[in-house]
PDB file of C-alpha atoms in Angstrom:
ATOM      1  CA  MET Q   1     103.108  34.920 -10.955  1.00 70.00           C
ATOM      2  CA  ILE Q   2      99.984  36.416 -11.852  1.00 80.00           C
ATOM      3  CA  TRP Q   3      97.991  35.115  -8.890  1.00 86.00           C
ATOM      4  CA  GLU Q   4     100.276  36.261  -6.179  1.00 89.00           C
ATOM      5  CA  PRO Q   5      99.803  39.885  -6.738  1.00 91.00           C
ATOM      6  CA  ALA Q   6      96.142  39.257  -7.806  1.00 92.00           C
ATOM      7  CA  MET Q   7      95.240  37.307  -4.401  1.00 93.00           C
ATOM      8  CA  LEU Q   8      97.124  40.395  -2.545  1.00 94.00           C
ATOM      9  CA  SER Q   9      94.964  43.163  -4.553  1.00 93.00           C
ATOM     10  CA  LEU Q  10      91.887  41.066  -3.356  1.00 93.00           C
ATOM     11  CA  GLN Q  11      92.878  41.285   0.338  1.00 95.00           C
ATOM     12  CA  VAL Q  12      94.109  44.919   0.180  1.00 95.00           C
ATOM     13  CA  THR Q  13      90.674  45.689  -1.726  1.00 94.00           C
ATOM     14  CA  LEU Q  14      88.605  43.497   0.728  1.00 96.00           C
ATOM     15  CA  VAL Q  15      90.530  45.709   3.746  1.00 96.00           C
ATOM     16  CA  ALA Q  16      90.217  48.913   2.277  1.00 96.00           C
ATOM     17  CA  SER Q  17      86.112  48.225   1.142  1.00 96.00           C
ATOM     18  CA  VAL Q  18      85.457  47.777   4.794  1.00 96.00           C
ATOM     19  CA  LEU Q  19      87.032  51.409   5.849  1.00 96.00           C
ATOM     20  CA  ILE Q  20      85.459  52.840   3.030  1.00 96.00           C
ATOM     21  CA  LEU Q  21      81.856  51.473   3.501  1.00 95.00           C
ATOM     22  CA  GLY Q  22      82.229  52.376   7.137  1.00 95.00           C
ATOM     23  CA  LEU Q  23      83.638  55.634   6.914  1.00 96.00           C
ATOM     24  CA  GLY Q  24      82.011  56.736   3.784  1.00 95.00           C
ATOM     25  CA  LEU Q  25      78.546  55.915   5.054  1.00 95.00           C
ATOM     26  CA  GLY Q  26      79.131  57.674   8.312  1.00 95.00           C
ATOM     27  CA  LEU Q  27      80.655  60.764   6.905  1.00 96.00           C
ATOM     28  CA  GLY Q  28      78.036  60.988   4.359  1.00 95.00           C
ATOM     29  CA  ILE Q  29      75.306  60.761   6.323  1.00 93.00           C
ATOM     30  CA  TRP Q  30      76.856  63.475   8.503  1.00 94.00           C
ATOM     31  CA  LEU Q  31      77.227  65.880   5.880  1.00 94.00           C
ATOM     32  CA  ALA Q  32      73.877  65.439   4.724  1.00 93.00           C
ATOM     33  CA  ARG Q  33      71.720  65.744   7.904  1.00 89.00           C
ATOM     34  CA  THR Q  34      73.642  68.278   9.954  1.00 91.00           C
ATOM     35  CA  HIS Q  35      74.553  71.907   9.084  1.00 91.00           C
ATOM     36  CA  PHE Q  36      77.717  73.601  11.117  1.00 91.00           C
ATOM     37  CA  PRO Q  37      80.046  76.345  10.366  1.00 93.00           C
ATOM     38  CA  GLY Q  38      83.102  75.380   8.301  1.00 91.00           C
ATOM     39  CA  GLN Q  39      81.235  72.439   6.746  1.00 92.00           C
ATOM     40  CA  ILE Q  40      82.375  73.386   3.381  1.00 93.00           C
ATOM     41  CA  PHE Q  41      85.993  73.556   4.785  1.00 95.00           C
ATOM     42  CA  VAL Q  42      85.465  69.829   5.884  1.00 94.00           C
ATOM     43  CA  SER Q  43      83.989  68.959   2.895  1.00 94.00           C
ATOM     44  CA  THR Q  44      86.731  70.290   0.594  1.00 94.00           C
ATOM     45  CA  LEU Q  45      89.245  68.444   2.774  1.00 94.00           C
ATOM     46  CA  LEU Q  46      87.696  65.196   2.262  1.00 94.00           C
ATOM     47  CA  ASN Q  47      87.600  65.692  -1.484  1.00 94.00           C
ATOM     48  CA  LEU Q  48      91.191  66.675  -1.593  1.00 94.00           C
ATOM     49  CA  PRO Q  49      92.262  63.022  -2.373  1.00 93.00           C
ATOM     50  CA  LEU Q  50      90.367  63.576  -5.735  1.00 91.00           C
ATOM     51  CA  VAL Q  51      92.363  65.988  -7.151  1.00 93.00           C
ATOM     52  CA  LEU Q  52      95.644  65.911  -5.334  1.00 94.00           C
ATOM     53  CA  PRO Q  53      98.502  63.577  -7.057  1.00 94.00           C
ATOM     54  CA  PRO Q  54      98.690  60.416  -5.551  1.00 92.00           C
ATOM     55  CA  SER Q  55     102.101  60.926  -4.434  1.00 92.00           C
ATOM     56  CA  VAL Q  56     101.187  63.711  -2.554  1.00 95.00           C
ATOM     57  CA  VAL Q  57      98.433  61.831  -0.686  1.00 95.00           C
ATOM     58  CA  GLY Q  58     101.165  59.151  -0.277  1.00 94.00           C
ATOM     59  CA  TYR Q  59     103.438  61.781   1.296  1.00 95.00           C
ATOM     60  CA  PHE Q  60     100.835  62.760   3.678  1.00 95.00           C
ATOM     61  CA  LEU Q  61     100.284  59.308   4.526  1.00 94.00           C
ATOM     62  CA  LEU Q  62     103.892  58.909   5.187  1.00 92.00           C
ATOM     63  CA  LEU Q  63     103.602  61.522   7.652  1.00 92.00           C
ATOM     64  CA  ALA Q  64     100.841  60.179   9.452  1.00 93.00           C
ATOM     65  CA  LEU Q  65     102.207  56.698   9.687  1.00 91.00           C
ATOM     66  CA  GLY Q  66     106.008  57.131   9.844  1.00 86.00           C
ATOM     67  CA  ARG Q  67     108.638  57.806  12.274  1.00 85.00           C
ATOM     68  CA  GLY Q  68     107.094  60.877  14.605  1.00 84.00           C
ATOM     69  CA  SER Q  69     103.505  60.202  14.056  1.00 87.00           C
ATOM     70  CA  PRO Q  70     101.233  59.424  17.190  1.00 86.00           C
ATOM     71  CA  ILE Q  71     100.274  56.007  15.528  1.00 87.00           C
ATOM     72  CA  LYS Q  72     104.050  54.879  15.704  1.00 84.00           C
ATOM     73  CA  GLU Q  73     105.161  57.002  18.827  1.00 85.00           C
ATOM     74  CA  TRP Q  74     102.118  56.445  21.205  1.00 87.00           C
ATOM     75  CA  LEU Q  75     100.791  53.435  19.932  1.00 86.00           C
ATOM     76  CA  GLY Q  76     103.759  51.572  18.873  1.00 85.00           C
ATOM     77  CA  ILE Q  77     102.150  50.526  15.655  1.00 87.00           C
ATOM     78  CA  ASP Q  78     104.375  50.156  12.377  1.00 89.00           C
ATOM     79  CA  LEU Q  79     102.468  50.148   9.575  1.00 90.00           C
ATOM     80  CA  LEU Q  80     104.822  51.330   6.746  1.00 91.00           C
ATOM     81  CA  PHE Q  81     105.839  48.941   3.754  1.00 92.00           C
ATOM     82  CA  THR Q  82     102.967  46.328   4.876  1.00 94.00           C
ATOM     83  CA  TRP Q  83     100.073  45.599   2.857  1.00 94.00           C
ATOM     84  CA  GLN Q  84      97.911  47.015   5.837  1.00 94.00           C
ATOM     85  CA  ALA Q  85      99.490  50.360   4.794  1.00 94.00           C
ATOM     86  CA  GLY Q  86      98.363  49.575   0.975  1.00 94.00           C
ATOM     87  CA  ALA Q  87      94.922  49.137   2.380  1.00 96.00           C
ATOM     88  CA  ILE Q  88      94.878  52.282   4.113  1.00 96.00           C
ATOM     89  CA  ALA Q  89      96.319  54.329   1.054  1.00 95.00           C
ATOM     90  CA  SER Q  90      93.642  52.412  -1.154  1.00 96.00           C
ATOM     91  CA  ALA Q  91      90.653  53.328   1.358  1.00 96.00           C
ATOM     92  CA  VAL Q  92      92.019  57.114   1.366  1.00 96.00           C
ATOM     93  CA  VAL Q  93      92.266  57.850  -2.188  1.00 95.00           C
ATOM     94  CA  ALA Q  94      88.888  56.370  -2.977  1.00 95.00           C
ATOM     95  CA  LEU Q  95      86.966  57.538   0.053  1.00 96.00           C
ATOM     96  CA  PRO Q  96      85.934  61.089  -1.455  1.00 96.00           C
ATOM     97  CA  LEU Q  97      83.776  58.866  -3.945  1.00 95.00           C
ATOM     98  CA  MET Q  98      81.796  56.878  -1.228  1.00 96.00           C
ATOM     99  CA  VAL Q  99      81.082  60.398   0.931  1.00 96.00           C
ATOM    100  CA  GLU Q 100      79.981  62.323  -2.182  1.00 94.00           C
ATOM    101  CA  SER Q 101      77.453  59.695  -3.729  1.00 94.00           C
ATOM    102  CA  THR Q 102      76.419  58.987   0.323  1.00 95.00           C
ATOM    103  CA  ARG Q 103      75.841  62.622   0.564  1.00 95.00           C
ATOM    104  CA  ALA Q 104      73.974  63.378  -2.597  1.00 94.00           C
ATOM    105  CA  ALA Q 105      71.930  60.235  -2.552  1.00 93.00           C
ATOM    106  CA  ILE Q 106      70.672  61.071   1.365  1.00 93.00           C
ATOM    107  CA  ALA Q 107      69.891  64.751   0.812  1.00 92.00           C
ATOM    108  CA  SER Q 108      67.900  63.850  -2.310  1.00 90.00           C
ATOM    109  CA  ILE Q 109      65.617  62.111   0.013  1.00 89.00           C
ATOM    110  CA  ASN Q 110      61.996  63.652   0.670  1.00 86.00           C
ATOM    111  CA  PRO Q 111      62.375  64.600   4.461  1.00 85.00           C
ATOM    112  CA  GLU Q 112      58.358  64.237   4.790  1.00 86.00           C
ATOM    113  CA  LEU Q 113      59.254  60.496   4.491  1.00 85.00           C
ATOM    114  CA  GLU Q 114      61.660  60.368   7.744  1.00 87.00           C
ATOM    115  CA  ALA Q 115      59.125  62.967   9.507  1.00 87.00           C
ATOM    116  CA  ALA Q 116      56.332  60.543   9.127  1.00 87.00           C
ATOM    117  CA  ALA Q 117      58.289  57.893  10.551  1.00 85.00           C
ATOM    118  CA  ARG Q 118      59.296  60.045  13.679  1.00 87.00           C
ATOM    119  CA  THR Q 119      55.289  60.802  14.195  1.00 87.00           C
ATOM    120  CA  LEU Q 120      54.555  57.079  14.397  1.00 85.00           C
ATOM    121  CA  GLY Q 121      57.222  56.802  17.260  1.00 83.00           C
ATOM    122  CA  SER Q 122      60.377  55.666  15.493  1.00 85.00           C
ATOM    123  CA  SER Q 123      63.636  56.807  16.957  1.00 88.00           C
ATOM    124  CA  GLU Q 124      66.287  58.434  14.809  1.00 87.00           C
ATOM    125  CA  LEU Q 125      68.552  55.351  14.817  1.00 89.00           C
ATOM    126  CA  GLU Q 126      65.297  53.206  13.194  1.00 89.00           C
ATOM    127  CA  VAL Q 127      64.408  56.283  10.828  1.00 89.00           C
ATOM    128  CA  LEU Q 128      67.938  55.849   9.491  1.00 89.00           C
ATOM    129  CA  TRP Q 129      68.123  51.924   9.238  1.00 89.00           C
ATOM    130  CA  ARG Q 130      64.594  51.595   8.140  1.00 88.00           C
ATOM    131  CA  ILE Q 131      63.778  54.635   5.971  1.00 88.00           C
ATOM    132  CA  THR Q 132      66.876  56.632   5.089  1.00 90.00           C
ATOM    133  CA  ILE Q 133      69.413  53.869   3.989  1.00 91.00           C
ATOM    134  CA  PRO Q 134      67.014  51.864   2.197  1.00 91.00           C
ATOM    135  CA  VAL Q 135      65.506  54.814   0.187  1.00 91.00           C
ATOM    136  CA  ALA Q 136      69.099  55.933  -0.766  1.00 92.00           C
ATOM    137  CA  GLN Q 137      70.660  52.243  -1.024  1.00 91.00           C
ATOM    138  CA  ARG Q 138      71.120  52.763  -4.603  1.00 90.00           C
ATOM    139  CA  GLY Q 139      73.162  55.724  -4.741  1.00 91.00           C
ATOM    140  CA  ILE Q 140      75.152  54.369  -1.564  1.00 94.00           C
ATOM    141  CA  LEU Q 141      75.705  50.975  -3.924  1.00 93.00           C
ATOM    142  CA  ALA Q 142      76.868  53.111  -6.713  1.00 92.00           C
ATOM    143  CA  GLY Q 143      79.305  55.311  -4.609  1.00 93.00           C
ATOM    144  CA  PHE Q 144      80.619  52.173  -3.255  1.00 94.00           C
ATOM    145  CA  GLY Q 145      81.336  50.217  -6.400  1.00 92.00           C
ATOM    146  CA  LEU Q 146      83.104  53.258  -7.880  1.00 92.00           C
ATOM    147  CA  SER Q 147      84.984  53.364  -4.611  1.00 95.00           C
ATOM    148  CA  VAL Q 148      86.239  49.735  -4.780  1.00 94.00           C
ATOM    149  CA  ALA Q 149      87.003  50.133  -8.454  1.00 92.00           C
ATOM    150  CA  ARG Q 150      89.386  53.220  -7.831  1.00 92.00           C
ATOM    151  CA  GLY Q 151      90.736  51.484  -4.875  1.00 92.00           C
ATOM    152  CA  LEU Q 152      91.642  48.328  -6.729  1.00 92.00           C
ATOM    153  CA  GLY Q 153      93.713  50.437  -9.293  1.00 90.00           C
ATOM    154  CA  GLU Q 154      95.510  52.718  -6.661  1.00 92.00           C
ATOM    155  CA  PHE Q 155      99.098  53.053  -7.695  1.00 93.00           C
ATOM    156  CA  GLY Q 156     101.161  56.047  -6.515  1.00 92.00           C
ATOM    157  CA  ALA Q 157      99.941  56.372  -2.604  1.00 93.00           C
ATOM    158  CA  THR Q 158     100.251  52.711  -2.221  1.00 93.00           C
ATOM    159  CA  LEU Q 159     104.105  52.984  -3.478  1.00 93.00           C
ATOM    160  CA  MET Q 160     104.807  55.734  -1.246  1.00 92.00           C
ATOM    161  CA  VAL Q 161     103.783  53.876   2.030  1.00 94.00           C
ATOM    162  CA  ALA Q 162     103.653  49.981   1.257  1.00 93.00           C
ATOM    163  CA  GLY Q 163     106.431  49.697  -1.582  1.00 91.00           C
ATOM    164  CA  SER Q 164     106.553  47.026  -4.091  1.00 91.00           C
ATOM    165  CA  ILE Q 165     107.661  44.150  -2.269  1.00 91.00           C
ATOM    166  CA  PRO Q 166     106.774  40.872  -4.300  1.00 91.00           C
ATOM    167  CA  GLY Q 167     104.745  38.435  -2.357  1.00 88.00           C
ATOM    168  CA  ARG Q 168     104.079  41.187   0.426  1.00 92.00           C
ATOM    169  CA  THR Q 169     103.261  44.394  -0.742  1.00 92.00           C
ATOM    170  CA  GLN Q 170     103.190  44.058  -4.713  1.00 93.00           C
ATOM    171  CA  THR Q 171      99.593  44.420  -5.565  1.00 93.00           C
ATOM    172  CA  LEU Q 172      98.497  43.983  -9.432  1.00 93.00           C
ATOM    173  CA  PRO Q 173      99.020  47.899 -10.465  1.00 94.00           C
ATOM    174  CA  LEU Q 174     102.367  47.388  -8.955  1.00 94.00           C
ATOM    175  CA  ALA Q 175     103.333  44.169 -10.631  1.00 94.00           C
ATOM    176  CA  ILE Q 176     102.110  45.680 -13.943  1.00 94.00           C
ATOM    177  CA  TYR Q 177     104.474  48.446 -13.423  1.00 94.00           C
ATOM    178  CA  ASP Q 178     107.395  46.006 -12.656  1.00 93.00           C
ATOM    179  CA  ALA Q 179     106.809  43.583 -15.646  1.00 93.00           C
ATOM    180  CA  VAL Q 180     106.749  46.285 -18.005  1.00 95.00           C
ATOM    181  CA  GLN Q 181     109.983  47.521 -16.532  1.00 93.00           C
ATOM    182  CA  SER Q 182     111.715  43.952 -17.141  1.00 93.00           C
ATOM    183  CA  GLN Q 183     110.233  44.051 -20.347  1.00 92.00           C
ATOM    184  CA  ARG Q 184     107.811  40.893 -19.441  1.00 93.00           C
ATOM    185  CA  TYR Q 185     105.400  41.983 -21.633  1.00 93.00           C
ATOM    186  CA  GLY Q 186     103.356  38.475 -21.735  1.00 92.00           C
ATOM    187  CA  LEU Q 187     102.415  38.758 -18.137  1.00 92.00           C
ATOM    188  CA  ALA Q 188     101.781  42.293 -18.047  1.00 93.00           C
ATOM    189  CA  ASN Q 189      99.373  41.727 -20.837  1.00 94.00           C
ATOM    190  CA  GLY Q 190      97.560  39.282 -18.467  1.00 93.00           C
ATOM    191  CA  MET Q 191      97.406  41.287 -15.634  1.00 93.00           C
ATOM    192  CA  VAL Q 192      96.064  44.241 -17.464  1.00 94.00           C
ATOM    193  CA  LEU Q 193      93.447  42.276 -18.998  1.00 94.00           C
ATOM    194  CA  MET Q 194      92.719  41.063 -15.361  1.00 92.00           C
ATOM    195  CA  MET Q 195      92.249  44.518 -14.211  1.00 92.00           C
ATOM    196  CA  THR Q 196      90.358  45.792 -16.964  1.00 94.00           C
ATOM    197  CA  ALA Q 197      87.624  42.922 -16.596  1.00 94.00           C
ATOM    198  CA  ILE Q 198      87.254  43.345 -12.881  1.00 92.00           C
ATOM    199  CA  ALA Q 199      86.888  47.451 -13.276  1.00 91.00           C
ATOM    200  CA  PHE Q 200      84.394  47.046 -16.411  1.00 93.00           C
ATOM    201  CA  ALA Q 201      82.427  44.653 -14.354  1.00 93.00           C
ATOM    202  CA  LEU Q 202      82.345  47.291 -11.232  1.00 90.00           C
ATOM    203  CA  LEU Q 203      81.306  49.895 -13.717  1.00 91.00           C
ATOM    204  CA  TRP Q 204      78.772  48.071 -15.601  1.00 92.00           C
ATOM    205  CA  TRP Q 205      77.037  47.037 -12.117  1.00 90.00           C
ATOM    206  CA  VAL Q 206      77.192  50.997 -11.104  1.00 88.00           C
ATOM    207  CA  ARG Q 207      75.840  51.870 -14.419  1.00 88.00           C
ATOM    208  CA  LEU Q 208      72.656  49.351 -13.793  1.00 88.00           C
ATOM    209  CA  LEU Q 209      71.951  50.775 -10.311  1.00 81.00           C
ATOM    210  CA  GLU Q 210      71.837  54.122 -12.146  1.00 77.00           C
ATOM    211  CA  GLY Q 211      69.492  53.095 -14.693  1.00 77.00           C
ATOM    212  CA  LYS Q 212      67.288  51.440 -12.012  1.00 69.00           C
ATOM    213  CA  ARG Q 213      67.406  55.180  -9.969  1.00 64.00           C
ATOM    214  CA  GLU Q 214      66.526  57.396 -12.922  1.00 64.00           C
ATOM    215  CA  LEU Q 215      63.608  55.329 -14.049  1.00 62.00           C
ATOM    216  CA  GLY Q 216      62.246  55.397 -10.168  1.00 59.00           C
ATOM    217  CA  THR Q 217      62.904  58.919 -10.194  1.00 59.00           C
ATOM    218  CA  GLY Q 218      61.151  59.349 -13.809  1.00 58.00           C
ATOM    219  CA  ASN Q 219      58.072  57.215 -12.727  1.00 58.00           C
ATOM    220  CA  ARG Q 220      57.758  59.282  -9.061  1.00 57.00           C
ATOM    221  CA  ARG Q 221      57.890  62.509 -11.264  1.00 59.00           C
ATOM    222  CA  LYS Q 222      55.245  61.377 -13.638  1.00 57.00           C
ATOM    223  CA  GLY Q 223      53.289  60.504 -10.521  1.00 52.00           C
ATOM    224  CA  GLN Q 224      53.335  63.563  -9.029  1.00 55.00           C
ATOM    225  CA  ARG Q 225      52.446  65.580 -12.202  1.00 57.00           C
ATOM    226  CA  GLN Q 226      49.387  63.423 -12.797  1.00 52.00           C
ATOM    227  CA  GLN Q 227      48.681  63.945  -9.271  1.00 51.00           C
ATOM    228  CA  LYS Q 228      48.753  67.738  -9.852  1.00 52.00           C
ATOM    229  CA  ARG Q 229      46.579  67.774 -12.575  1.00 52.00           C
ATOM    230  CA  GLY Q 230      44.016  65.695 -10.915  1.00 48.00           C
ATOM    231  CA  THR Q 231      44.751  62.356 -12.909  1.00 43.00           C
ATOM    232  CA  ARG Q 232      42.000  62.940 -15.146  1.00 47.00           C
ATOM    233  CA  LYS Q 233      41.149  59.746 -17.124  1.00 44.00           C
ATOM    234  CA  SER Q 234      41.387  61.321 -20.383  1.00 46.00           C
ATOM    235  CA  ASP Q 235      45.213  62.467 -19.752  1.00 46.00           C
ATOM    236  CA  VAL Q 236      46.114  59.184 -18.786  1.00 40.00           C
ATOM    237  CA  ILE Q 237      44.553  57.533 -21.946  1.00 41.00           C
ATOM    238  CA  ALA Q 238      46.490  60.329 -23.920  1.00 47.00           C
ATOM    239  CA  ASP Q 239      49.585  59.526 -22.220  1.00 44.00           C
ATOM    240  CA  ILE Q 240      49.176  55.751 -23.171  1.00 39.00           C
ATOM    241  CA  THR Q 241      48.260  56.250 -26.690  1.00 43.00           C
ATOM    242  CA  ASP Q 242      50.860  58.683 -27.430  1.00 49.00           C
ATOM    243  CA  HIS Q 243      53.555  56.707 -25.956  1.00 44.00           C
ATOM    244  CA  PRO Q 244      55.658  55.332 -29.032  1.00 45.00           C
ATOM    245  CA  ASP Q 245      55.545  51.613 -27.767  1.00 40.00           C
ATOM    246  CA  VAL Q 246      51.877  51.590 -27.720  1.00 39.00           C
ATOM    247  CA  SER Q 247      51.362  53.599 -31.026  1.00 42.00           C
ATOM    248  CA  ARG Q 248      53.964  51.420 -32.875  1.00 41.00           C
ATOM    249  CA  PHE Q 249      51.845  48.109 -31.798  1.00 37.00           C
ATOM    250  CA  ALA Q 250      48.412  49.777 -31.605  1.00 41.00           C
ATOM    251  CA  PRO Q 251      47.332  51.735 -34.596  1.00 41.00           C
ATOM    252  CA  LEU Q 252      45.760  54.981 -32.953  1.00 40.00           C
ATOM    253  CA  ASP Q 253      42.353  54.419 -34.770  1.00 42.00           C
ATOM    254  CA  THR Q 254      41.858  50.881 -33.319  1.00 41.00           C
ATOM    255  CA  VAL Q 255      42.537  52.382 -29.910  1.00 41.00           C
ATOM    256  CA  HIS Q 256      38.971  53.319 -28.448  1.00 43.00           C
ATOM    257  CA  CYS Q 257      39.454  56.238 -26.114  1.00 41.00           C
ATOM    258  CA  ASP Q 258      37.256  59.330 -24.959  1.00 42.00           C
ATOM    259  CA  ARG Q 259      39.310  62.329 -24.240  1.00 42.00           C
ATOM    260  CA  SER Q 260      36.337  64.972 -23.832  1.00 38.00           C
TER     261      SER Q 260
END
């Protein structure tokens, strides 16, 4: 009973993750590298799902996918109350996290790196693929991890457009709600533990990425400071001997250094 909604959640999250990665990466790069009138309006519009109640997002999706919409009337595609509608709802709700993380990571790249690649004859696509994305990859991956975790736990918008049909559209969050309503607390406990473990693993991975990024930023800043002050030998030795890890294992009177 627990594996059916779990497998459906995995299927919905996998499709939503593909949408999040493609749309979030493209929109984040676009917002970070272009400036146009109305950019603040577009950025605010993309972030609306973060602050709107999920039921409101679900209502907008009903209008976009339901009767009278171009998707249904012009293309003849009926997505309501299918698992595909649940995947779209999860992607829409989680997309702002990916867009903002990508935009911030790319905006923080030193433009001289990209300019140097252009002077060596690289095209814009080569600069993007070989310089921009690799340098910003930790921020992009952190945003992707947060988006996947948010999409996995999506409830309100998914219920509005996909319903809670066992075996067809009932994902883990919807199954937990249904189990509590029918007082099957043992089943609810098992699914809650599974959701908590997956979310914890994703957030742990994001924190590891952020820790590496902060360490890299700190090393770059330290290198810039040393370069600015001429990287004198005495300053470098002072940094080493004053470091708490070094002084703990090697008393200062045993460290032979010349600070003159």
